[in-house]
Amino acid sequence: MSFNEGKMLPPSFEDFVTDYVLASLAMNNNNNSSTNNNNSNSNNNNLLSSSQQNNAKIEQEQPDSDTIKMFVGQVPRSMDENDLRRMFEEYGRVHSINVLRDKTTGASKGCCFVTFFTRKAALQAQDALHNVKTLNGMHHPIQMKPADSENRNERKLFVGMLSKKLCENDVRTLFSGYGTIEECTVLRDTAGNSKGCAFVTFASKQSALSAIKALHQSQTMEGCSAPLVVKFADTQKEKELKRQQQIQANVWNALAAPQLQTSPQQFSPVLSNDATSLQLLQAMSGGSALLPQQLLTGAENLLAPLGVQNLVTLAAMSQPTAAPLCVANLLGKGAGVERTLTTGLQTGMSTSDLSTYGSLITNATLNAAAIAAAGKQIEGPDGCNLFIYHLPQEFTDTDLASTFLPFGPVISAKVFIDKQTNLSKCFGFVSFDNATSAQQAIAAMNGFQIGTKRLKVQLKRAKDASKPY
DNA sequence: TCTCATT
């Protein structure tokens, strides 16, 4: 699906972060390189027409059957299909090129596939470019190799707890007895030192399995705290999962930070400050390779002053299906990026007006405190009372109230405290004055992950529900 | 201790 199709869904928070950051970077790039007179501004417009042209060519003439489709990495994001075609055509006629792009933003992911008409041209290009030529602005040379076949992941091993003294050839030697090695890479830091782990891809899955059987935990290498690890490398899905967990961990760090008591005024200045917002987004997105490293350091500290009151904001932003607050609008506006998000859970919430948003938060915080101060639990009508389980240990009545206030008028919020220990039992009740708000809160917050646990948010059983008659 | 990217 193209990013400029009319029926586009509201972008996920992840995509928004990417979009926002890319837009910011793009603006900087344009400013910095205004003398270059490059055409990166019009990339998106060119995209559709160029790929249509490619499609037309594909129908007319087939490449040789033994040609190799190549994957090409370390491509500047500013290069489009036309730029790349020009580069590759030095090595032979190019059948097709496609730049890998973010589905939502259309921004290049910094890599592409290229298919030459002949195998020979593909290999010539690889010879001339792979680890040889470094494209403008890149810190590493072009990486060019046959595109991954679908089953590559099940032939690819991750090797951990490897002595840092071993180089690629040492690792190859170690694994050579189990089958043909297609690729072997030792992971290194920027200084070129081994990170103590490697990837080894065998030509067959059977070889990979043999290597695991024979080598996993077979020895403890020099300088390693645990025996050698040999296992299948993470799949794309697993990496995505880990990334999500990292996001939640960052959210959790923000919430569990010691400075939980914040004044209501603190929130809107944070949002109105572009640099801080960016850092907040980075911390929540688990960081991104796109981002300058120095901005990432200390992001958790920056998050701390936000406090628990904004769990719902964080929840909304990291969970695409639930977006009760339109923070994206505000940030987009602040960065000079036009974006429209029409989620409007409650009337008036979809405003792009920063001051309105600030006062919403302020009111919510004050209300939350007031509700918590009311003390004991009040029941709403049937269908308006929620049972919430897996709350963070430190969560207070006020936190609970402010978490659920954006979904509607909360008349009561109570975390249950163990009488013996005075500690939270990690569950509580929230009551709204209407059932719709309760349903919206369930839709948005049930399953929201904090650390390794997920909030359980469901209707509290009606008082007489347990009675069988 | 999972690469910068794999439609």
PDB file of N, CA, C and O (backbone and C1' of nucleotides) in Angstrom, chain A residues 69 73-74 156 158 161 199, chain B:
ATOM      1  N   LYS A  69      19.324 -11.320  -7.900  1.00  0.00           N
ATOM      2  CA  LYS A  69      18.790 -10.096  -7.312  1.00  0.00           C
ATOM      3  C   LYS A  69      19.659  -9.733  -6.125  1.00  0.00           C
ATOM      4  O   LYS A  69      19.925 -10.575  -5.258  1.00  0.00           O
ATOM      5  N   GLY A  73      22.922  -2.319   0.786  1.00  0.00           N
ATOM      6  CA  GLY A  73      22.813  -1.512   1.997  1.00  0.00           C
ATOM      7  C   GLY A  73      23.792  -0.350   1.972  1.00  0.00           C
ATOM      8  O   GLY A  73      24.628  -0.248   1.074  1.00  0.00           O
ATOM      9  N   GLN A  74      23.670   0.492   3.004  1.00  0.00           N
ATOM     10  CA  GLN A  74      24.490   1.710   3.097  1.00  0.00           C
ATOM     11  C   GLN A  74      24.212   2.660   1.930  1.00  0.00           C
ATOM     12  O   GLN A  74      25.129   3.245   1.360  1.00  0.00           O
ATOM     13  N   LYS A 156      20.540 -19.163   9.757  1.00  0.00           N
ATOM     14  CA  LYS A 156      21.439 -18.154  10.313  1.00  0.00           C
ATOM     15  C   LYS A 156      21.544 -18.292  11.822  1.00  0.00           C
ATOM     16  O   LYS A 156      20.536 -18.316  12.522  1.00  0.00           O
ATOM     17  N   PHE A 158      23.118 -17.124  15.597  1.00  0.00           N
ATOM     18  CA  PHE A 158      23.730 -16.101  16.437  1.00  0.00           C
ATOM     19  C   PHE A 158      24.721 -16.823  17.342  1.00  0.00           C
ATOM     20  O   PHE A 158      24.395 -17.860  17.931  1.00  0.00           O
ATOM     21  N   MET A 161      28.856 -15.067  23.534  1.00  0.00           N
ATOM     22  CA  MET A 161      29.891 -15.471  24.479  1.00  0.00           C
ATOM     23  C   MET A 161      31.133 -15.972  23.752  1.00  0.00           C
ATOM     24  O   MET A 161      31.729 -16.997  24.096  1.00  0.00           O
ATOM     25  N   PHE A 199      27.457 -13.596  13.651  1.00  0.00           N
ATOM     26  CA  PHE A 199      26.431 -14.309  12.892  1.00  0.00           C
ATOM     27  C   PHE A 199      27.119 -15.282  11.960  1.00  0.00           C
ATOM     28  O   PHE A 199      28.121 -14.938  11.316  1.00  0.00           O
TER      29      PHE A 199
ATOM     30  P    DT B   1      27.063  -7.605  26.369  1.00  0.00           P
ATOM     31  O5'  DT B   1      26.484  -8.418  25.109  1.00  0.00           O
ATOM     32  C5'  DT B   1      26.978  -8.224  23.771  1.00  0.00           C
ATOM     33  C4'  DT B   1      26.122  -9.036  22.820  1.00  0.00           C
ATOM     34  C3'  DT B   1      24.619  -8.766  22.965  1.00  0.00           C
ATOM     35  O3'  DT B   1      24.067  -8.478  21.706  1.00  0.00           O
ATOM     36  C1'  DT B   1      25.053 -11.087  23.160  1.00  0.00           C
ATOM     37  P    DC B   2      22.947  -7.522  21.489  1.00  0.00           P
ATOM     38  O5'  DC B   2      22.439  -7.893  20.022  1.00  0.00           O
ATOM     39  C5'  DC B   2      23.315  -7.690  18.926  1.00  0.00           C
ATOM     40  C4'  DC B   2      22.681  -8.256  17.674  1.00  0.00           C
ATOM     41  C3'  DC B   2      21.275  -7.752  17.387  1.00  0.00           C
ATOM     42  O3'  DC B   2      21.136  -7.704  15.978  1.00  0.00           O
ATOM     43  C1'  DC B   2      21.220 -10.078  17.610  1.00  0.00           C
ATOM     44  P    DT B   3      20.532  -6.348  15.356  1.00  0.00           P
ATOM     45  O5'  DT B   3      21.825  -5.731  14.669  1.00  0.00           O
ATOM     46  C5'  DT B   3      22.889  -5.254  15.495  1.00  0.00           C
ATOM     47  C4'  DT B   3      24.068  -4.918  14.591  1.00  0.00           C
ATOM     48  C3'  DT B   3      23.693  -3.988  13.444  1.00  0.00           C
ATOM     49  O3'  DT B   3      24.789  -3.112  13.227  1.00  0.00           O
ATOM     50  C1'  DT B   3      24.570  -5.970  12.570  1.00  0.00           C
ATOM     51  P    DC B   4      24.584  -1.651  13.398  1.00  0.00           P
ATOM     52  O5'  DC B   4      23.418  -1.353  12.353  1.00  0.00           O
ATOM     53  C5'  DC B   4      22.624  -0.213  12.517  1.00  0.00           C
ATOM     54  C4'  DC B   4      21.532  -0.234  11.473  1.00  0.00           C
ATOM     55  C3'  DC B   4      21.068  -1.640  11.125  1.00  0.00           C
ATOM     56  O3'  DC B   4      19.646  -1.641  11.149  1.00  0.00           O
ATOM     57  C1'  DC B   4      22.244  -0.641   9.299  1.00  0.00           C
ATOM     58  P    DA B   5      18.677  -2.614  11.435  1.00  0.00           P
ATOM     59  O5'  DA B   5      17.875  -2.769  10.102  1.00  0.00           O
ATOM     60  C5'  DA B   5      18.507  -2.769   8.895  1.00  0.00           C
ATOM     61  C4'  DA B   5      17.688  -2.123   7.796  1.00  0.00           C
ATOM     62  C3'  DA B   5      17.176  -3.229   6.887  1.00  0.00           C
ATOM     63  O3'  DA B   5      15.770  -3.259   6.894  1.00  0.00           O
ATOM     64  C1'  DA B   5      18.949  -1.983   5.876  1.00  0.00           C
ATOM     65  P    DT B   6      15.147  -4.695   7.245  1.00  0.00           P
ATOM     66  O5'  DT B   6      15.369  -5.449   5.872  1.00  0.00           O
ATOM     67  C5'  DT B   6      14.872  -4.881   4.678  1.00  0.00           C
ATOM     68  C4'  DT B   6      14.498  -6.009   3.720  1.00  0.00           C
ATOM     69  C3'  DT B   6      13.858  -7.218   4.405  1.00  0.00           C
ATOM     70  O3'  DT B   6      12.989  -7.816   3.482  1.00  0.00           O
ATOM     71  C1'  DT B   6      15.820  -7.875   3.342  1.00  0.00           C
ATOM     72  P    DT B   7      11.493  -7.903   3.714  1.00  0.00           P
ATOM     73  O5'  DT B   7      10.946  -6.883   2.631  1.00  0.00           O
ATOM     74  C5'  DT B   7      10.088  -5.808   2.776  1.00  0.00           C
ATOM     75  C4'  DT B   7       9.768  -5.295   1.380  1.00  0.00           C
ATOM     76  C3'  DT B   7       8.547  -5.967   0.766  1.00  0.00           C
ATOM     77  O3'  DT B   7       7.618  -4.984   0.365  1.00  0.00           O
ATOM     78  C1'  DT B   7      10.399  -6.075  -0.729  1.00  0.00           C
TER      79       DT B   7
END
